[in-house]
Coordinates of C-alpha atoms and ligand atoms in Angstrom, one line a residue:
M160 CA 127.5 63.3 72.9
K161 CA 125.4 64.3 75.9
I162 CA 121.9 64.1 74.5
L163 CA 118.7 65.0 76.4
I164 CA 115.9 62.7 75.4
A165 CA 112.5 64.3 75.9
G166 CA 109.8 61.7 76.3
G167 CA 112.6 59.1 76.8
A168 CA 110.3 56.9 79.0
G169 CA 107.9 56.5 76.1
Y170 CA 107.9 53.7 73.6
I171 CA 110.1 55.1 70.8
G172 CA 112.2 57.4 73.1
S173 CA 113.2 54.6 75.4
H174 CA 114.4 52.5 72.5
C175 CA 116.6 55.4 71.3
V176 CA 118.1 55.9 74.8
R177 CA 119.1 52.2 74.8
L178 CA 120.8 52.4 71.4
L179 CA 122.4 55.8 72.1
E180 CA 124.0 54.3 75.4
L181 CA 125.2 51.2 73.4
S182 CA 126.7 53.4 70.7
G183 CA 128.8 55.4 73.4
H184 CA 126.6 58.5 73.8
H185 CA 125.3 59.9 77.1
P186 CA 121.6 60.2 77.1
V187 CA 119.6 62.1 79.9
V188 CA 115.9 61.4 80.2
V189 CA 113.2 64.0 80.9
D190 CA 109.6 62.7 81.0
N191 CA 106.6 63.8 82.9
L192 CA 105.3 60.1 83.0
V193 CA 101.7 61.1 81.9
F194 CA 102.5 58.0 79.6
G195 CA 105.7 56.3 79.5
H196 CA 107.3 54.1 82.2
R197 CA 110.2 54.7 84.5
G198 CA 111.1 51.1 84.1
A199 CA 111.7 51.6 80.4
V200 CA 114.8 53.6 81.2
G201 CA 118.0 51.8 82.3
A202 CA 119.0 52.3 86.0
G203 CA 122.2 54.1 85.2
I204 CA 120.7 56.8 83.0
P205 CA 120.1 60.2 84.5
F206 CA 116.2 60.5 84.8
Y207 CA 114.3 63.8 85.5
E208 CA 110.5 63.7 86.1
A209 CA 109.7 67.1 84.6
D210 CA 107.4 68.7 82.1
L211 CA 108.8 70.2 79.0
G212 CA 106.7 73.3 79.5
D213 CA 108.6 74.3 82.6
V214 CA 111.1 76.7 80.9
E215 CA 113.0 77.6 84.1
R216 CA 113.5 74.0 85.1
M217 CA 114.4 72.9 81.5
T218 CA 116.9 75.7 81.1
D219 CA 118.6 74.8 84.4
L220 CA 118.6 71.1 83.6
L221 CA 120.1 71.6 80.0
A222 CA 122.8 73.9 81.4
R223 CA 123.6 71.7 84.5
E224 CA 123.8 68.5 82.5
R225 CA 125.9 70.2 79.7
V226 CA 123.5 68.9 77.1
E227 CA 124.8 69.1 73.5
A228 CA 121.7 68.1 71.6
V229 CA 118.0 67.4 72.2
M230 CA 115.9 64.5 70.7
H231 CA 112.2 65.3 71.2
F232 CA 109.8 62.4 71.4
A233 CA 107.3 63.8 73.9
A234 CA 103.8 64.4 72.5
F235 CA 100.2 63.2 72.7
A236 CA 99.6 60.9 69.7
Y237 CA 96.0 59.7 69.7
V238 CA 94.5 61.0 66.3
G239 CA 90.8 60.5 67.3
E240 CA 91.3 62.3 70.6
S241 CA 93.1 65.2 68.8
V242 CA 89.9 65.7 66.9
H243 CA 87.7 66.1 70.1
R244 CA 90.3 67.8 72.2
P245 CA 92.5 69.9 69.9
L246 CA 93.5 72.4 72.7
K247 CA 95.1 69.6 74.7
Y248 CA 97.2 68.6 71.5
Y249 CA 98.1 72.3 70.6
L250 CA 99.2 72.8 74.3
N251 CA 101.3 69.8 74.6
N252 CA 102.6 69.1 71.0
V253 CA 103.0 72.8 70.1
A254 CA 103.3 75.0 73.1
A255 CA 105.4 72.8 75.3
T256 CA 107.8 72.1 72.2
L257 CA 108.1 75.8 71.8
H258 CA 108.9 76.2 75.5
L259 CA 111.5 73.4 75.3
L260 CA 113.0 75.4 72.3
E261 CA 113.1 78.5 74.5
A262 CA 114.8 76.8 77.3
M263 CA 117.4 75.4 74.7
Q264 CA 118.0 78.9 73.4
R265 CA 118.6 80.2 76.9
A266 CA 121.0 77.4 77.6
G267 CA 122.8 77.8 74.3
V268 CA 121.8 74.2 73.1
K269 CA 121.0 74.3 69.4
R270 CA 120.9 70.9 67.9
F271 CA 117.3 69.3 67.7
V272 CA 115.9 66.1 66.5
F273 CA 112.1 66.0 66.2
S274 CA 109.5 63.1 66.0
S275 CA 107.2 64.0 63.3
T276 CA 104.7 61.8 61.5
C277 CA 103.4 60.6 58.2
A278 CA 100.1 62.1 59.5
T279 CA 101.4 65.5 58.4
F280 CA 100.8 64.6 54.7
G281 CA 97.0 63.8 55.1
I282 CA 95.5 62.2 52.0
V283 CA 98.2 61.9 49.4
E284 CA 97.9 62.1 45.6
S285 CA 100.7 59.6 44.9
L286 CA 102.5 56.6 46.7
P287 CA 105.0 56.0 48.1
I288 CA 105.2 59.1 50.1
V289 CA 108.2 61.2 49.2
E290 CA 109.2 64.2 51.3
S291 CA 108.5 66.6 48.5
L292 CA 104.7 65.9 48.5
P293 CA 102.5 68.7 49.8
Q294 CA 101.8 68.4 53.6
K295 CA 98.0 68.8 54.2
P296 CA 97.2 67.2 57.6
I297 CA 93.5 66.1 58.0
N298 CA 93.5 66.1 61.9
P299 CA 94.8 68.4 64.7
Y300 CA 97.4 65.8 65.7
G301 CA 99.1 65.9 62.3
Q302 CA 98.6 69.7 62.2
T303 CA 100.4 70.1 65.6
K304 CA 103.4 68.1 64.1
L305 CA 103.6 70.1 61.0
D306 CA 103.3 73.5 63.0
V307 CA 106.5 72.4 64.9
E308 CA 108.2 71.4 61.7
I309 CA 107.4 75.0 60.3
A310 CA 108.7 76.6 63.5
L311 CA 112.0 74.6 63.2
R312 CA 112.6 75.7 59.7
A313 CA 112.3 79.3 60.8
L314 CA 114.5 78.8 64.0
C315 CA 117.2 77.1 61.8
A316 CA 117.1 79.9 59.2
A317 CA 117.2 82.7 61.7
E318 CA 118.4 81.7 65.2
G319 CA 121.3 79.3 64.6
F320 CA 119.5 76.0 65.5
S321 CA 120.1 73.0 63.4
A322 CA 117.3 70.3 63.2
A323 CA 116.3 67.0 61.8
A324 CA 112.5 66.2 61.5
F325 CA 111.7 62.5 61.1
R326 CA 108.3 61.4 59.8
Y327 CA 107.9 58.0 61.2
F328 CA 105.4 55.7 59.5
N329 CA 104.0 52.8 61.8
A330 CA 106.5 52.3 64.6
A331 CA 106.4 48.7 65.6
G332 CA 108.3 45.9 67.4
A333 CA 110.4 45.9 70.5
A334 CA 114.1 46.0 71.4
E335 CA 116.2 43.4 69.7
D336 CA 117.5 42.2 73.1
G337 CA 114.0 41.7 74.5
S338 CA 114.6 44.3 77.4
I339 CA 112.0 46.8 76.5
G340 CA 109.0 47.1 74.3
E341 CA 105.6 48.7 73.6
D342 CA 103.3 49.3 76.5
H343 CA 100.7 52.0 75.7
D344 CA 97.6 52.6 77.9
P345 CA 95.2 52.9 76.1
E346 CA 96.7 50.7 73.3
S347 CA 95.6 51.6 69.9
H348 CA 98.2 50.0 67.7
L349 CA 97.4 47.0 65.5
I350 CA 100.3 44.6 66.4
P351 CA 100.1 44.7 70.2
L352 CA 96.2 44.5 69.9
A353 CA 96.5 41.5 67.6
I354 CA 99.1 39.8 70.0
G355 CA 96.9 40.5 72.8
A356 CA 93.8 39.0 71.1
A357 CA 95.9 35.9 70.2
Q358 CA 96.9 35.6 74.0
G359 CA 93.3 35.8 75.0
K360 CA 94.1 39.0 77.1
R361 CA 92.3 41.4 74.8
P362 CA 89.0 41.1 72.9
P363 CA 89.0 39.9 69.4
L364 CA 90.7 42.2 67.1
R365 CA 88.3 44.5 65.2
V366 CA 89.6 44.9 61.6
F367 CA 88.7 48.4 60.6
G368 CA 87.2 48.1 57.1
L369 CA 87.3 45.1 54.7
D370 CA 86.2 47.1 51.7
Y371 CA 89.2 49.3 50.9
P372 CA 90.5 49.3 47.3
T373 CA 93.6 47.2 48.3
P374 CA 94.5 43.6 47.3
D375 CA 92.7 42.0 50.3
G376 CA 90.4 44.9 51.2
T377 CA 92.1 46.0 54.4
C378 CA 94.4 49.0 54.9
L379 CA 98.0 49.1 53.9
R380 CA 100.6 50.6 56.2
D381 CA 104.4 50.7 56.4
Y382 CA 105.5 49.1 59.7
V383 CA 109.0 50.1 60.6
H384 CA 111.0 48.8 63.6
V385 CA 111.4 51.0 66.6
D386 CA 115.2 50.2 66.8
D387 CA 115.6 51.1 63.0
L388 CA 113.9 54.5 63.9
A389 CA 116.4 54.9 66.8
R390 CA 119.3 54.2 64.5
A391 CA 118.2 57.0 62.1
H392 CA 118.3 59.4 65.1
I393 CA 121.9 58.6 65.8
A394 CA 122.8 58.9 62.1
A395 CA 121.5 62.4 61.9
L396 CA 123.8 63.7 64.7
P397 CA 126.7 64.7 62.3
L398 CA 124.4 66.6 60.1
L399 CA 123.4 68.9 63.1
E400 CA 127.1 70.0 63.3
T401 CA 126.1 72.7 60.8
P402 CA 124.2 75.7 62.4
G403 CA 121.3 76.7 60.2
R404 CA 120.7 73.3 58.7
F405 CA 117.1 71.8 58.6
V406 CA 116.7 68.3 57.3
D407 CA 113.6 66.2 57.0
Y408 CA 113.2 62.5 56.3
N409 CA 110.3 60.0 55.9
L410 CA 111.1 56.8 57.7
G411 CA 109.6 53.6 56.7
T412 CA 110.6 50.4 55.0
G413 CA 108.7 51.2 51.8
T414 CA 106.8 47.9 52.0
P415 CA 103.0 48.2 52.3
T416 CA 101.5 45.5 54.6
S417 CA 97.8 44.9 55.0
V418 CA 95.9 44.3 58.4
F419 CA 95.3 40.7 57.2
E420 CA 99.1 40.3 56.5
V421 CA 99.8 41.5 60.0
I422 CA 97.3 39.0 61.5
G423 CA 99.0 36.3 59.4
A424 CA 102.5 37.2 60.6
V425 CA 101.1 37.2 64.3
E426 CA 99.6 33.7 63.8
S427 CA 102.6 32.4 62.2
V428 CA 105.2 33.7 64.7
T429 CA 103.1 33.0 67.8
G430 CA 101.5 29.7 66.7
L431 CA 98.1 31.1 68.1
K432 CA 95.0 32.1 66.2
V433 CA 94.1 35.8 66.2
P434 CA 90.5 36.0 66.8
W435 CA 89.0 38.9 64.8
E436 CA 85.8 40.4 63.7
P437 CA 84.9 42.7 60.9
G438 CA 84.5 46.4 61.9
D439 CA 83.6 49.6 60.2
R440 CA 86.2 51.8 58.6
R441 CA 87.9 53.9 61.2
E442 CA 87.4 57.6 60.6
G443 CA 90.4 59.4 59.0
D444 CA 92.1 56.1 57.9
P445 CA 93.5 56.4 54.3
P446 CA 93.5 53.1 52.4
A447 CA 97.3 53.1 51.9
L448 CA 100.4 54.9 53.4
Y449 CA 103.9 53.8 52.8
A450 CA 107.1 55.7 52.7
D451 CA 109.7 56.5 50.1
S452 CA 112.8 56.6 52.4
E453 CA 115.4 57.0 49.6
K454 CA 116.5 60.3 51.0
A455 CA 117.3 58.8 54.4
R456 CA 119.1 56.0 52.6
R457 CA 121.1 58.4 50.5
E458 CA 121.9 61.1 53.0
L459 CA 122.1 59.3 56.4
G460 CA 123.1 55.8 55.0
W461 CA 120.1 54.6 56.8
V462 CA 119.1 51.0 55.9
P463 CA 116.4 49.4 58.0
V464 CA 117.6 46.1 59.5
H465 CA 114.0 44.8 59.8
T466 CA 112.4 44.8 56.3
G467 CA 109.7 42.3 56.7
I468 CA 106.6 42.2 59.0
R469 CA 107.6 38.8 60.3
S470 CA 110.8 40.0 61.8
I471 CA 109.2 43.0 63.3
V472 CA 106.5 40.8 64.9
E473 CA 109.0 38.3 66.2
T474 CA 110.6 41.1 68.3
A475 CA 107.1 42.4 69.6
W476 CA 106.1 38.7 70.5
N477 CA 109.4 38.2 72.3
W478 CA 108.6 41.2 74.5
H479 CA 104.9 40.5 75.1
K480 CA 105.6 36.8 75.9
S481 CA 108.4 37.7 78.5
H482 CA 106.5 40.7 79.9
P483 CA 102.9 39.7 80.1
E484 CA 102.0 42.7 82.4
G485 CA 104.3 45.1 80.3
Y486 CA 106.2 47.4 82.7
G487 CA 103.8 46.6 85.5
G488 CA 105.2 42.9 85.9
V489 CA 108.7 41.5 85.2
P490 CA 111.6 43.9 86.1
T491 CA 112.8 45.6 83.0
A492 CA 115.5 48.0 81.9
G493 CA 115.0 50.2 85.0
Ligands
LIG228 P1 104.7 57.6 73.9 O1 103.4 58.2 74.4 O2 105.0 56.1 74.2 O3 105.9 58.5 74.4 C1 105.8 59.8 74.6 C2 106.5 60.2 76.1 O4 106.5 61.5 76.2 C3 105.6 59.6 77.2 O5 106.5 58.8 78.1 C4 105.1 60.8 77.9 O6 105.0 60.6 79.3 C5 106.0 61.9 77.6 N1 105.5 63.2 77.6 C6 104.4 63.7 76.9 N2 104.2 65.0 77.1 C7 105.2 65.4 77.9 C8 105.5 66.7 78.4 N3 104.8 67.8 78.2 N4 106.6 66.7 79.3 C9 107.4 65.6 79.5 N5 107.1 64.4 79.0 C10 106.0 64.3 78.2 O7 104.7 57.8 72.3 P2 105.6 57.1 71.2 O8 104.6 56.1 70.6 O9 106.9 56.6 71.8 O10 105.8 58.2 70.2 C11 106.9 59.2 70.3 C12 106.8 60.2 69.3 O11 106.8 59.8 68.0 C13 105.6 61.2 69.5 O12 106.0 62.4 69.3 C14 104.6 60.6 68.4 O13 103.8 61.8 67.9 C15 105.7 60.3 67.3 N6 105.1 59.2 66.4 C16 104.8 58.0 66.9 C17 104.4 57.0 66.0 C18 104.2 55.6 66.4 O14 103.7 54.7 65.5 N7 104.2 55.3 67.8 C19 104.3 57.3 64.6 C20 104.6 58.6 64.2 C21 105.1 59.5 65.0
LIG229 N1 93.7 48.6 62.8 C1 92.6 47.7 62.9 N2 92.2 47.5 64.1 C2 92.6 47.8 65.3 C3 93.7 48.8 65.2 C4 94.2 49.2 63.9 O1 92.1 47.3 61.8 O2 92.1 47.6 66.4 C5 94.2 49.0 61.4 C6 94.0 50.5 61.2 O3 92.8 50.7 60.5 C7 95.2 50.7 60.3 C8 96.2 49.7 60.8 O4 95.5 48.8 61.4 O5 94.9 50.4 59.0 C9 97.4 50.4 61.6 O6 96.6 51.1 62.7 P1 97.4 51.6 63.9 O7 96.4 52.3 64.8 O8 98.3 50.7 64.5 O9 98.3 52.8 63.3 P2 98.0 54.0 62.4 O10 98.0 53.6 60.9 O11 96.6 54.6 62.8 O12 99.1 55.1 62.7

């Protein structure tokens, strides 16, 4: 299929582009490069530097490229910033997404895959997190993603769209062939920060809270490999053949892993010490978040290849070791 990848120069989008191409699809990338990297997208893949809010341009592009489905990864995703600058988040995550959907409707493209997040659930009453739990986000970032999910349900029910919303847990790791990986600026994610601290390229890792009601006192999260997330997107494409269909899936391995366990995995994989210091709890961090992905297993046949933190960290280490400057250094996919 010809698939437009919105935000395809970003971390998760670029991994999806790579696997789509390997599986015989034809990705076309649109990214405004506010984040993301041109070098994350293979040289032979059509790339348009454009903003999703530009309805005229997007309509033209969708029609000209004869796009059959859209996978939408583009968003702002810093929870803390969303609390202080909610308008920025509503404009990009909600308004620009609605403009993209409008362009799709004009161009007659009705299949959509959306990057949502476990942050749409807020503070949950039970674990693991199953799709049927109430969604009550506790920050504007999570709310913007839930708003789009709600809009998508309505568009599917009334306007002939079909859509899949994937709620990722903690995306982590790098391409299994080492060609692309994570390069956020600013970086806020635990694994690249721990690796950077071990390499002496970043300050000692600050562990946000050691007094949580968890086995070792640090937060538990569900780290899921970025290539496994990409494979779920590909598996969802047949479901979108049915107009009117809306499906939602929580994507994680279901294994809770603590901050100290991540540090341990980084030390064992790299052979380096991770210097760390105790820090206060980070505002808005629940003690534990992990997924029940039974529905994705059942309906998509989705089985994560990377089930342990060590295997995920190995791919991340492979990327950081071979690309010490990220996309700013050694030539990459582009
Ligand atoms: P990213 O910042 O690496 O990638 C997003 C890309 O979208 C960037 O390349 C950016 O330039 C582009 N973009 C943003 N706004 C745009 C616009 N208006 N027009 C065109 N391009 C635009 O982020 P990521 O970590 O790859 O996350 C991808 C998606 O997954 C996001 O929607 C995020 O909310 C969601 N998500 C990520 C995680 C995670 O752990 N990284 C977890 C849950 C959900
Ligand atoms: N974390 C930490 N120090 C850091 C960054 C993250 O202790 O410098 C912790 C954070 O509190 C959370 C886990 O690591 O429990 C994963 O955080 P990340 O920001 O990677 O993802 P999030 O869970 O916020 O989506």
